[in-house]
Short mmCIF file of C-alpha atoms in Angstrom, two decimals:
data_model
loop_
_atom_site.label_atom_id
_atom_site.label_comp_id
_atom_site.label_asym_id
_atom_site.label_seq_id
_atom_site.Cartn_x
_atom_site.Cartn_y
_atom_site.Cartn_z
CA UNK G 1 -27.22 28.68 -42.70
CA UNK G 2 -23.99 28.70 -43.15
CA UNK G 3 -23.05 27.76 -47.29
CA UNK G 4 -20.47 28.25 -49.57
CA UNK G 5 -21.36 30.93 -52.85
CA UNK G 6 -19.53 29.59 -55.76
CA UNK G 7 -20.13 33.21 -58.19
CA UNK G 8 -20.26 30.88 -61.56
CA UNK G 9 -18.31 33.20 -63.87
CA UNK G 10 -21.42 35.17 -64.25
CA UNK G 11 -20.25 37.31 -67.31
CA UNK G 12 -18.89 34.15 -69.72
CA UNK G 13 -22.24 33.43 -70.57
CA UNK G 14 -21.61 33.04 -74.41
CA UNK G 15 -21.26 30.06 -75.82
CA UNK G 16 -22.61 27.38 -73.36
CA UNK G 17 -26.01 28.23 -72.06
CA UNK G 18 -26.37 23.92 -71.14
CA UNK G 19 -23.29 25.24 -68.24
CA UNK G 20 -24.76 25.76 -65.04
CA UNK G 21 -26.23 28.95 -63.96
CA UNK G 22 -27.19 27.81 -60.13
CA UNK G 23 -24.07 28.88 -58.12
CA UNK G 24 -23.33 25.51 -55.69
CA UNK G 25 -24.33 25.66 -53.09
CA UNK G 26 -22.83 23.76 -50.39
CA UNK G 27 -25.27 23.06 -47.50
CA UNK G 28 -22.48 23.43 -43.90
CA UNK G 29 -26.26 22.70 -41.35
CA UNK G 30 -24.84 19.33 -40.30
CA UNK G 31 -21.97 20.25 -40.08
CA UNK G 32 -22.00 22.89 -38.10
CA UNK G 33 -25.22 21.14 -36.11
CA UNK G 34 -22.01 18.22 -35.08
CA UNK G 35 -19.62 20.45 -34.08
CA UNK G 36 -21.94 22.16 -31.92
CA UNK G 37 -22.43 19.38 -30.22
CA UNK G 38 -19.62 18.15 -29.74
CA UNK G 39 -18.02 21.61 -28.78
CA UNK G 40 -20.81 21.33 -26.24
CA UNK G 41 -19.18 17.48 -24.77
CA UNK G 42 -16.08 18.47 -24.47
CA UNK G 43 -16.58 21.72 -22.66
CA UNK G 44 -18.65 19.72 -20.24
CA UNK G 45 -16.63 17.27 -20.02
CA UNK G 46 -13.79 18.55 -19.10
CA UNK G 47 -15.54 20.80 -16.04
CA UNK G 48 -16.90 17.57 -14.62
CA UNK G 49 -14.57 15.49 -14.92
CA UNK G 50 -12.12 15.71 -12.04
CA UNK G 51 -13.00 13.92 -8.22
CA UNK G 52 -12.95 16.24 -5.18
CA UNK G 53 -10.59 14.42 -2.52
CA UNK G 54 -11.20 14.35 1.36
CA UNK G 55 -7.64 14.98 2.75
CA UNK G 56 -6.80 12.78 5.98
CA UNK G 57 -3.81 12.53 8.17
CA UNK G 58 -3.30 9.64 10.54
CA UNK G 59 -1.17 9.71 13.31
CA UNK G 60 1.59 7.45 13.04
CA UNK G 61 1.47 3.88 14.44
CA UNK G 62 2.86 3.58 17.45
CA UNK G 63 4.93 0.80 18.09
CA UNK G 64 3.02 -2.13 20.52
CA UNK G 65 5.31 -0.72 23.65
CA UNK G 66 4.82 2.84 23.51
CA UNK G 67 1.63 3.93 24.82
CA UNK G 68 -1.22 5.70 24.24
CA UNK G 69 -1.84 9.17 24.38
CA UNK G 70 -3.43 10.09 27.48
CA UNK G 71 -7.06 11.92 26.69
CA UNK G 72 -8.50 14.65 28.64
CA UNK G 73 -11.37 13.19 30.45
CA UNK G 74 -13.37 16.20 29.95
CA UNK G 75 -12.79 16.49 26.93
CA UNK G 76 -12.91 13.93 25.26
CA UNK G 77 -16.25 13.31 23.12
CA UNK G 78 -16.91 9.49 22.11
CA UNK G 79 -18.47 8.77 19.01
CA UNK G 80 -19.47 5.50 18.31
CA UNK G 81 -20.69 4.83 14.64
CA UNK G 82 -23.34 1.04 15.19
CA UNK G 83 -24.29 1.23 11.21
CA UNK G 84 -27.67 1.59 9.63
CA UNK G 85 -27.08 5.58 10.24
CA UNK G 86 -27.11 5.43 13.73
CA UNK G 87 -24.76 7.42 15.60
CA UNK G 88 -24.09 6.67 19.69
CA UNK G 89 -21.91 9.06 21.83
CA UNK G 90 -21.22 10.13 25.32
CA UNK G 91 -19.15 12.18 27.41
CA UNK G 92 -15.67 11.21 29.53
CA UNK G 93 -14.03 7.97 28.76
CA UNK G 94 -15.59 4.80 30.09
CA UNK G 95 -13.63 2.72 32.92
CA UNK G 96 -14.60 0.27 34.03
CA UNK G 97 -12.99 0.75 37.22
CA UNK G 98 -14.67 4.08 38.03
CA UNK G 99 -18.57 3.21 37.88
CA UNK G 100 -20.76 3.94 36.89
CA UNK G 101 -20.29 3.84 33.47
CA UNK G 102 -21.14 6.98 30.67
CA UNK G 103 -25.09 6.99 29.78
CA UNK G 104 -25.07 6.38 25.62
CA UNK G 105 -26.98 8.41 23.76
CA UNK G 106 -28.36 8.03 20.45
CA UNK G 107 -28.53 9.82 17.27
CA UNK G 108 -28.31 10.57 13.66
CA UNK G 109 -26.62 11.62 10.78
CA UNK G 110 -28.98 14.31 9.92
CA UNK G 111 -28.18 18.47 10.57
CA UNK G 112 -29.84 17.84 13.98
CA UNK G 113 -27.92 15.06 15.05
CA UNK G 114 -24.52 14.84 16.09
CA UNK G 115 -23.70 17.87 14.15
CA UNK G 116 -25.61 19.54 16.79
CA UNK G 117 -23.81 17.61 19.91
CA UNK G 118 -20.71 18.32 18.44
CA UNK G 119 -21.85 22.34 17.28
CA UNK G 120 -22.48 22.89 21.13
CA UNK G 121 -19.10 20.92 22.13
CA UNK G 122 -17.27 23.82 19.91
CA UNK G 123 -18.85 26.22 19.95
CA UNK G 124 -15.55 28.58 21.08
CA UNK G 125 -13.56 27.52 17.93
CA UNK G 126 -16.49 27.14 15.59
CA UNK G 127 -17.56 30.99 16.44
CA UNK G 128 -14.16 32.64 15.64
CA UNK G 129 -13.80 30.87 12.19
CA UNK G 130 -17.68 31.49 11.33
CA UNK G 131 -17.06 35.46 11.89
CA UNK G 132 -13.91 35.31 10.07
CA UNK G 133 -15.82 33.70 7.30
CA UNK G 134 -18.01 36.61 7.99
CA UNK G 135 -15.78 39.39 7.75
CA UNK G 136 -14.61 38.27 4.72
CA UNK G 137 -17.28 38.08 3.29
CA UNK G 138 -18.42 41.51 4.02
CA UNK G 139 -15.45 43.21 3.67
CA UNK G 140 -14.55 43.98 6.91
CA UNK G 141 -10.93 42.50 6.84
CA UNK G 142 -8.69 41.42 3.07
CA UNK G 143 -7.24 38.54 3.09
CA UNK G 144 -6.15 36.52 0.51
CA UNK G 145 -8.12 32.85 0.01
CA UNK G 146 -4.55 31.46 1.40
CA UNK G 147 -4.09 32.57 4.21
CA UNK G 148 -8.27 32.42 5.57
CA UNK G 149 -6.65 28.78 5.00
CA UNK G 150 -4.17 29.06 6.92
CA UNK G 151 -6.04 31.27 9.20
CA UNK G 152 -8.18 29.18 10.48
CA UNK G 153 -5.51 25.91 10.84
CA UNK G 154 -4.72 28.14 12.92
CA UNK G 155 -7.54 28.74 15.24
CA UNK G 156 -7.81 24.93 15.48
CA UNK G 157 -3.95 24.22 16.44
CA UNK G 158 -4.39 26.40 19.35
CA UNK G 159 -7.17 25.50 20.23
CA UNK G 160 -7.22 24.09 23.92
CA UNK G 161 -11.15 23.50 25.12
CA UNK G 162 -12.36 22.13 22.16
CA UNK G 163 -13.65 18.53 22.14
CA UNK G 164 -11.16 15.54 21.37
CA UNK G 165 -13.57 13.59 19.43
CA UNK G 166 -12.71 9.81 19.75
CA UNK G 167 -14.48 8.00 16.95
CA UNK G 168 -14.79 4.36 17.06
CA UNK G 169 -16.37 2.23 14.16
CA UNK G 170 -17.97 -1.07 15.10
CA UNK G 171 -18.82 -3.94 13.47
CA UNK G 172 -21.01 -3.88 10.29
CA UNK G 173 -20.18 -0.34 9.75
CA UNK G 174 -20.27 1.07 5.81
CA UNK G 175 -17.47 3.57 4.65
CA UNK G 176 -20.17 5.96 3.64
CA UNK G 177 -20.71 6.59 7.72
CA UNK G 178 -17.14 6.38 8.81
CA UNK G 179 -16.76 9.32 5.45
CA UNK G 180 -19.73 11.13 6.86
CA UNK G 181 -18.58 11.41 10.24
CA UNK G 182 -15.22 12.79 8.89
CA UNK G 183 -16.98 15.11 6.97
CA UNK G 184 -18.65 16.21 9.87
CA UNK G 185 -15.31 17.08 11.87
CA UNK G 186 -14.67 19.21 8.91
CA UNK G 187 -17.84 21.44 9.00
CA UNK G 188 -18.04 22.16 12.59
CA UNK G 189 -13.90 22.89 12.65
CA UNK G 190 -12.98 19.84 15.26
CA UNK G 191 -9.77 20.37 15.75
CA UNK G 192 -8.61 16.78 17.77
CA UNK G 193 -10.06 14.29 16.57
CA UNK G 194 -8.59 10.28 15.89
CA UNK G 195 -9.65 7.12 14.62
CA UNK G 196 -9.83 4.84 17.43
CA UNK G 197 -10.36 0.60 17.79
CA UNK G 198 -13.30 0.25 20.02
CA UNK G 199 -13.16 -1.35 23.37
CA UNK G 200 -14.59 -4.31 24.97
CA UNK G 201 -16.22 -1.62 27.93
CA UNK G 202 -17.72 0.24 24.85
CA UNK G 203 -18.97 -3.32 22.74
CA UNK G 204 -20.42 -3.84 26.10
CA UNK G 205 -22.23 -0.90 26.69
CA UNK G 206 -23.59 -0.39 22.93
CA UNK G 207 -24.88 -4.47 23.14
CA UNK G 208 -26.36 -3.54 26.26
CA UNK G 209 -27.86 0.03 25.22
CA UNK G 210 -28.83 -1.56 22.08
CA UNK G 211 -30.80 -4.06 24.00
CA UNK G 212 -32.43 -1.53 25.98
CA UNK G 213 -33.54 0.47 23.11
CA UNK G 214 -35.03 -2.37 21.03
CA UNK G 215 -36.45 -4.13 24.28
CA UNK G 216 -38.53 -0.42 24.75
CA UNK G 217 -40.26 -0.23 21.67
CA UNK N 1 -36.95 59.11 -50.16
CA UNK N 2 -39.00 57.28 -51.47
CA UNK N 3 -39.74 54.25 -50.32
CA UNK N 4 -38.66 51.33 -48.36
CA UNK N 5 -36.98 48.24 -50.32
CA UNK N 6 -38.63 45.20 -49.21
CA UNK N 7 -36.19 42.66 -49.22
CA UNK N 8 -37.45 40.02 -51.76
CA UNK N 9 -35.56 37.13 -50.21
CA UNK N 10 -34.49 36.32 -46.23
CA UNK N 11 -31.37 38.20 -45.62
CA UNK N 12 -28.33 35.71 -44.75
CA UNK N 13 -26.50 36.01 -42.33
CA UNK N 14 -22.28 35.06 -42.58
CA UNK N 15 -21.55 32.10 -39.73
CA UNK N 16 -18.25 31.37 -41.63
CA UNK N 17 -16.33 33.77 -38.17
CA UNK N 18 -18.86 31.87 -35.41
CA UNK N 19 -17.77 28.42 -37.40
CA UNK N 20 -14.49 28.92 -38.03
CA UNK N 21 -14.15 29.74 -33.72
CA UNK N 22 -16.37 26.38 -33.55
CA UNK N 23 -13.97 24.27 -34.74
CA UNK N 24 -10.88 26.31 -33.30
CA UNK N 25 -12.49 26.24 -29.19
CA UNK N 26 -13.52 22.37 -30.66
CA UNK N 27 -9.90 21.53 -31.40
CA UNK N 28 -8.83 23.12 -28.05
CA UNK N 29 -11.46 21.16 -26.11
CA UNK N 30 -10.70 17.60 -28.29
CA UNK N 31 -6.54 18.77 -27.23
CA UNK N 32 -7.16 19.77 -23.54
CA UNK N 33 -9.24 16.93 -22.70
CA UNK N 34 -7.71 13.62 -20.85
CA UNK N 35 -9.26 10.71 -20.91
CA UNK N 36 -10.26 9.35 -17.73
CA UNK N 37 -8.29 5.07 -18.16
CA UNK N 38 -11.28 3.03 -17.48
CA UNK N 39 -11.99 2.02 -14.36
CA UNK N 40 -12.28 -1.91 -13.53
CA UNK N 41 -15.05 -1.70 -11.24
CA UNK N 42 -17.76 1.02 -10.77
CA UNK N 43 -17.62 3.31 -7.65
CA UNK N 44 -19.54 4.52 -6.13
CA UNK N 45 -17.85 7.41 -3.72
CA UNK N 46 -19.37 8.84 -0.62
CA UNK N 47 -20.05 12.69 -0.53
CA UNK N 48 -18.24 15.31 1.73
CA UNK N 49 -17.40 18.97 1.82
CA UNK N 50 -14.26 18.85 0.64
CA UNK N 51 -13.53 20.95 -2.70
CA UNK N 52 -9.69 19.79 -3.57
CA UNK N 53 -9.29 18.06 -6.56
CA UNK N 54 -7.68 14.93 -6.92
CA UNK N 55 -3.78 15.04 -8.19
CA UNK N 56 -3.95 14.29 -11.80
CA UNK N 57 0.20 12.27 -11.73
CA UNK N 58 1.86 10.20 -9.33
CA UNK N 59 -1.35 8.54 -7.43
CA UNK N 60 -1.61 5.01 -6.35
CA UNK N 61 -5.85 4.52 -6.54
CA UNK N 62 -6.94 1.68 -4.03
CA UNK N 63 -10.30 1.10 -5.07
CA UNK N 64 -12.95 -0.75 -2.55
CA UNK N 65 -16.22 -2.61 -4.45
CA UNK N 66 -19.31 -2.20 -2.46
CA UNK N 67 -18.35 -6.13 -2.55
CA UNK N 68 -15.48 -5.06 -0.69
CA UNK N 69 -13.12 -6.11 -3.82
CA UNK N 70 -9.71 -3.83 -3.36
CA UNK N 71 -8.22 -2.38 -6.37
CA UNK N 72 -5.05 -1.53 -6.61
CA UNK N 73 -4.27 1.00 -9.77
CA UNK N 74 -0.88 3.66 -10.12
CA UNK N 75 -0.22 5.85 -12.99
CA UNK N 76 2.45 6.14 -15.68
CA UNK N 77 4.10 9.39 -13.93
CA UNK N 78 3.97 12.66 -16.32
CA UNK N 79 2.02 12.58 -19.55
CA UNK N 80 2.25 8.85 -19.48
CA UNK N 81 6.51 8.79 -20.10
CA UNK N 82 8.15 7.79 -17.32
CA UNK N 83 7.25 4.03 -17.44
CA UNK N 84 6.17 3.96 -13.75
CA UNK N 85 3.71 1.05 -14.49
CA UNK N 86 5.95 -0.95 -15.76
CA UNK N 87 9.16 -0.93 -13.43
CA UNK N 88 6.86 -1.60 -10.93
CA UNK N 89 5.14 -4.49 -12.60
CA UNK N 90 8.95 -5.51 -12.79
CA UNK N 91 9.60 -4.98 -9.16
CA UNK N 92 6.70 -7.42 -8.08
CA UNK N 93 7.65 -9.92 -10.68
CA UNK N 94 10.33 -10.21 -9.39
CA UNK N 95 9.42 -10.45 -6.15
CA UNK N 96 7.01 -13.44 -7.26
CA UNK N 97 9.55 -15.10 -9.14
CA UNK N 98 7.80 -14.59 -12.07
CA UNK N 99 8.54 -13.47 -15.63
CA UNK N 100 7.05 -11.23 -18.15
CA UNK N 101 8.27 -10.75 -21.75
CA UNK N 102 8.58 -6.87 -22.75
CA UNK N 103 5.32 -6.92 -25.19
CA UNK N 104 3.52 -7.84 -21.70
CA UNK N 105 5.18 -5.51 -19.54
CA UNK N 106 3.76 -2.63 -22.88
CA UNK N 107 0.69 -4.11 -22.55
CA UNK N 108 -0.27 -3.94 -18.72
CA UNK N 109 1.57 -0.22 -18.89
CA UNK N 110 -1.82 0.61 -20.89
CA UNK N 111 -4.11 -1.30 -18.64
CA UNK N 112 -5.88 0.67 -15.63
CA UNK N 113 -7.08 -0.64 -12.47
CA UNK N 114 -6.70 -4.79 -11.91
CA UNK N 115 -7.87 -6.17 -8.10
CA UNK N 116 -6.39 -9.77 -8.88
CA UNK N 117 -3.32 -11.95 -7.28
CA UNK N 118 -0.25 -11.83 -9.16
CA UNK N 119 -0.27 -14.86 -10.07
CA UNK N 120 -3.72 -14.45 -12.61
CA UNK N 121 -1.10 -11.52 -13.76
CA UNK N 122 -0.15 -13.42 -17.02
CA UNK N 123 -3.31 -14.60 -17.85
CA UNK N 124 -5.26 -11.11 -16.91
CA UNK N 125 -2.45 -9.12 -19.34
CA UNK N 126 -3.54 -11.56 -22.06
CA UNK N 127 -6.89 -11.79 -21.87
CA UNK N 128 -8.48 -10.94 -25.16
CA UNK N 129 -10.90 -8.13 -23.77
CA UNK N 130 -12.16 -5.62 -21.16
CA UNK N 131 -15.41 -8.81 -20.78
CA UNK N 132 -12.89 -11.30 -20.14
CA UNK N 133 -10.79 -8.85 -17.93
CA UNK N 134 -13.34 -7.80 -15.59
CA UNK N 135 -14.87 -12.00 -15.32
CA UNK N 136 -10.87 -11.80 -13.52
CA UNK N 137 -10.91 -9.10 -10.99
CA UNK N 138 -11.01 -11.18 -7.17
CA UNK N 139 -9.03 -8.75 -5.03
CA UNK N 140 -6.18 -8.63 -4.40
CA UNK N 141 -4.60 -10.80 -1.49
CA UNK N 142 -3.95 -9.02 1.70
CA UNK N 143 -3.83 -11.58 4.31
CA UNK N 144 -1.26 -11.73 6.80
CA UNK N 145 0.30 -14.44 5.21
CA UNK N 146 -0.16 -13.37 1.71
CA UNK N 147 0.11 -9.47 1.88
CA UNK N 148 0.70 -8.33 -1.90
CA UNK N 149 -1.54 -5.54 -1.26
CA UNK N 150 1.59 -4.09 0.93
CA UNK N 151 3.87 -5.08 -1.85
CA UNK N 152 2.65 -3.41 -4.42
CA UNK N 153 2.34 -0.17 -2.16
CA UNK N 154 6.10 -0.56 -1.07
CA UNK N 155 7.44 -1.18 -4.55
CA UNK N 156 5.87 1.59 -6.39
CA UNK N 157 7.04 4.03 -4.00
CA UNK N 158 10.79 2.28 -4.16
CA UNK N 159 10.51 3.77 -7.95
CA UNK N 160 8.89 7.06 -6.70
CA UNK N 161 9.12 8.11 -3.22
CA UNK N 162 6.13 11.02 -3.67
CA UNK N 163 3.51 9.50 -4.58
CA UNK N 164 -0.46 10.46 -4.03
CA UNK N 165 -2.81 7.70 -2.25
CA UNK N 166 -5.94 7.91 -2.96
CA UNK N 167 -8.35 5.75 -1.82
CA UNK N 168 -11.74 5.41 -3.17
CA UNK N 169 -14.19 2.92 -1.18
CA UNK N 170 -17.65 1.95 -2.19
CA UNK N 171 -20.20 4.04 0.07
CA UNK N 172 -21.87 0.15 0.84
CA UNK N 173 -18.32 -1.26 1.73
CA UNK N 174 -17.92 -2.21 4.87
CA UNK N 175 -15.18 -0.31 7.16
CA UNK N 176 -13.07 -3.45 8.11
CA UNK N 177 -11.89 -4.29 4.68
CA UNK N 178 -10.94 -0.36 4.51
CA UNK N 179 -9.49 -0.17 7.96
CA UNK N 180 -7.86 -3.23 6.67
CA UNK N 181 -6.18 -1.19 4.15
CA UNK N 182 -5.71 1.42 5.90
CA UNK N 183 -3.74 0.05 8.19
CA UNK N 184 -1.74 -1.19 5.42
CA UNK N 185 -0.90 2.05 4.20
CA UNK N 186 0.19 2.73 7.40
CA UNK N 187 2.59 -0.10 7.27
CA UNK N 188 4.32 1.30 4.55
CA UNK N 189 4.33 4.34 6.26
CA UNK N 190 1.56 6.27 4.20
CA UNK N 191 0.08 8.63 6.91
CA UNK N 192 -1.47 11.34 4.79
CA UNK N 193 -3.61 10.13 1.91
CA UNK N 194 -6.91 10.85 0.09
CA UNK N 195 -10.37 10.12 0.51
CA UNK N 196 -12.14 10.04 -3.03
CA UNK N 197 -15.42 12.23 -2.88
CA UNK N 198 -17.83 13.74 -4.16
CA UNK N 199 -18.70 17.39 -3.86
CA UNK N 200 -21.80 17.90 -1.46
CA UNK N 201 -22.87 21.06 -0.52
CA UNK N 202 -23.46 22.19 3.49
CA UNK N 203 -23.57 25.04 4.18
CA UNK N 204 -23.16 25.34 8.89
CA UNK N 205 -23.77 28.64 10.76
CA UNK N 206 -24.02 29.63 14.07
CA UNK N 207 -27.78 30.07 14.02
CA UNK N 208 -28.23 26.34 13.25
CA UNK N 209 -27.55 25.45 17.04
#
């Protein structure tokens, strides 16, 4: 292994016979081992220490007097989180003045769950962006990384047909589920979504739905 | 010509250059490593597909533990040289009519996140060790009557306007608490912030439809 070899002046062997004949070996193996260990440690820790973040931009808080912006009924997709990884969704808007109330569908956070619902509603924009990404990967079009993201944002801005997703979190919802649903928004490239408070009509709809499903079992 | 000489002793490989290189790399990594300040609470963050990294400085971190205890942390600025924490603590002390000695302010600058009301802050700074400190975290009050979190954010931003806000919630924290924190952020006109998450890979193509 690594060691320092000192040749103790081989030439002069005249007088003192008892002087050391052997060269002094300093065994550096443990030191090198330690250095390797520390090196590995520092390499690994520096590479993985950074946490990732998900950026979210919320609309400015509206003044009480201001009226909430109207959402096109045809585009509205309501997603209600009810805890226990369960998701309820319905199309359009629930308006007690205009019965019948929309039906709630129950799904979950699996790949075939809410993601499928969102993808089907957002097929057009998603296809555009997926196509662009594929073209970049296969080399059909060349563009720097920054402009891919800019282009994606442009597609989202120009979207006029995709769903407007209104995310409503009921009581007892864990934070994980909220992040999950926001994550689904970015996976499926939904252009417009908002975190909204759940209203009383929906609360009643959810309660009815849960009563029905647990009763049926 | 002649026979091939057999080595009698195993050949010695000179490893000096390798060792030199190792030490060089080691020193480089030690010097560049930035140690994360010890967090007062273990937070198990949810995962997302986002791969944006956390900003390094000028970050306000609001952590919410799984027991819905809210913690606040702010860094000291570039290379911890701007003494932002100290200034913010002084401003908070002024707001709540308290006095901190310069030694206490200095000690506070070296501490990490905290989750306790202002009236306990003095005990917190003067506590013996981390163990004693850990027992003190009861959460930063954020009721409408005593909204200290609002002031922590507001006064931090009065010292440095471009703070990034990272919201680090545990996956089992109640959304109700997170919502409250978000509301307070919005009251402070912070409409853009980051949710700290773990990276998770998801591949979706049109075939998944």
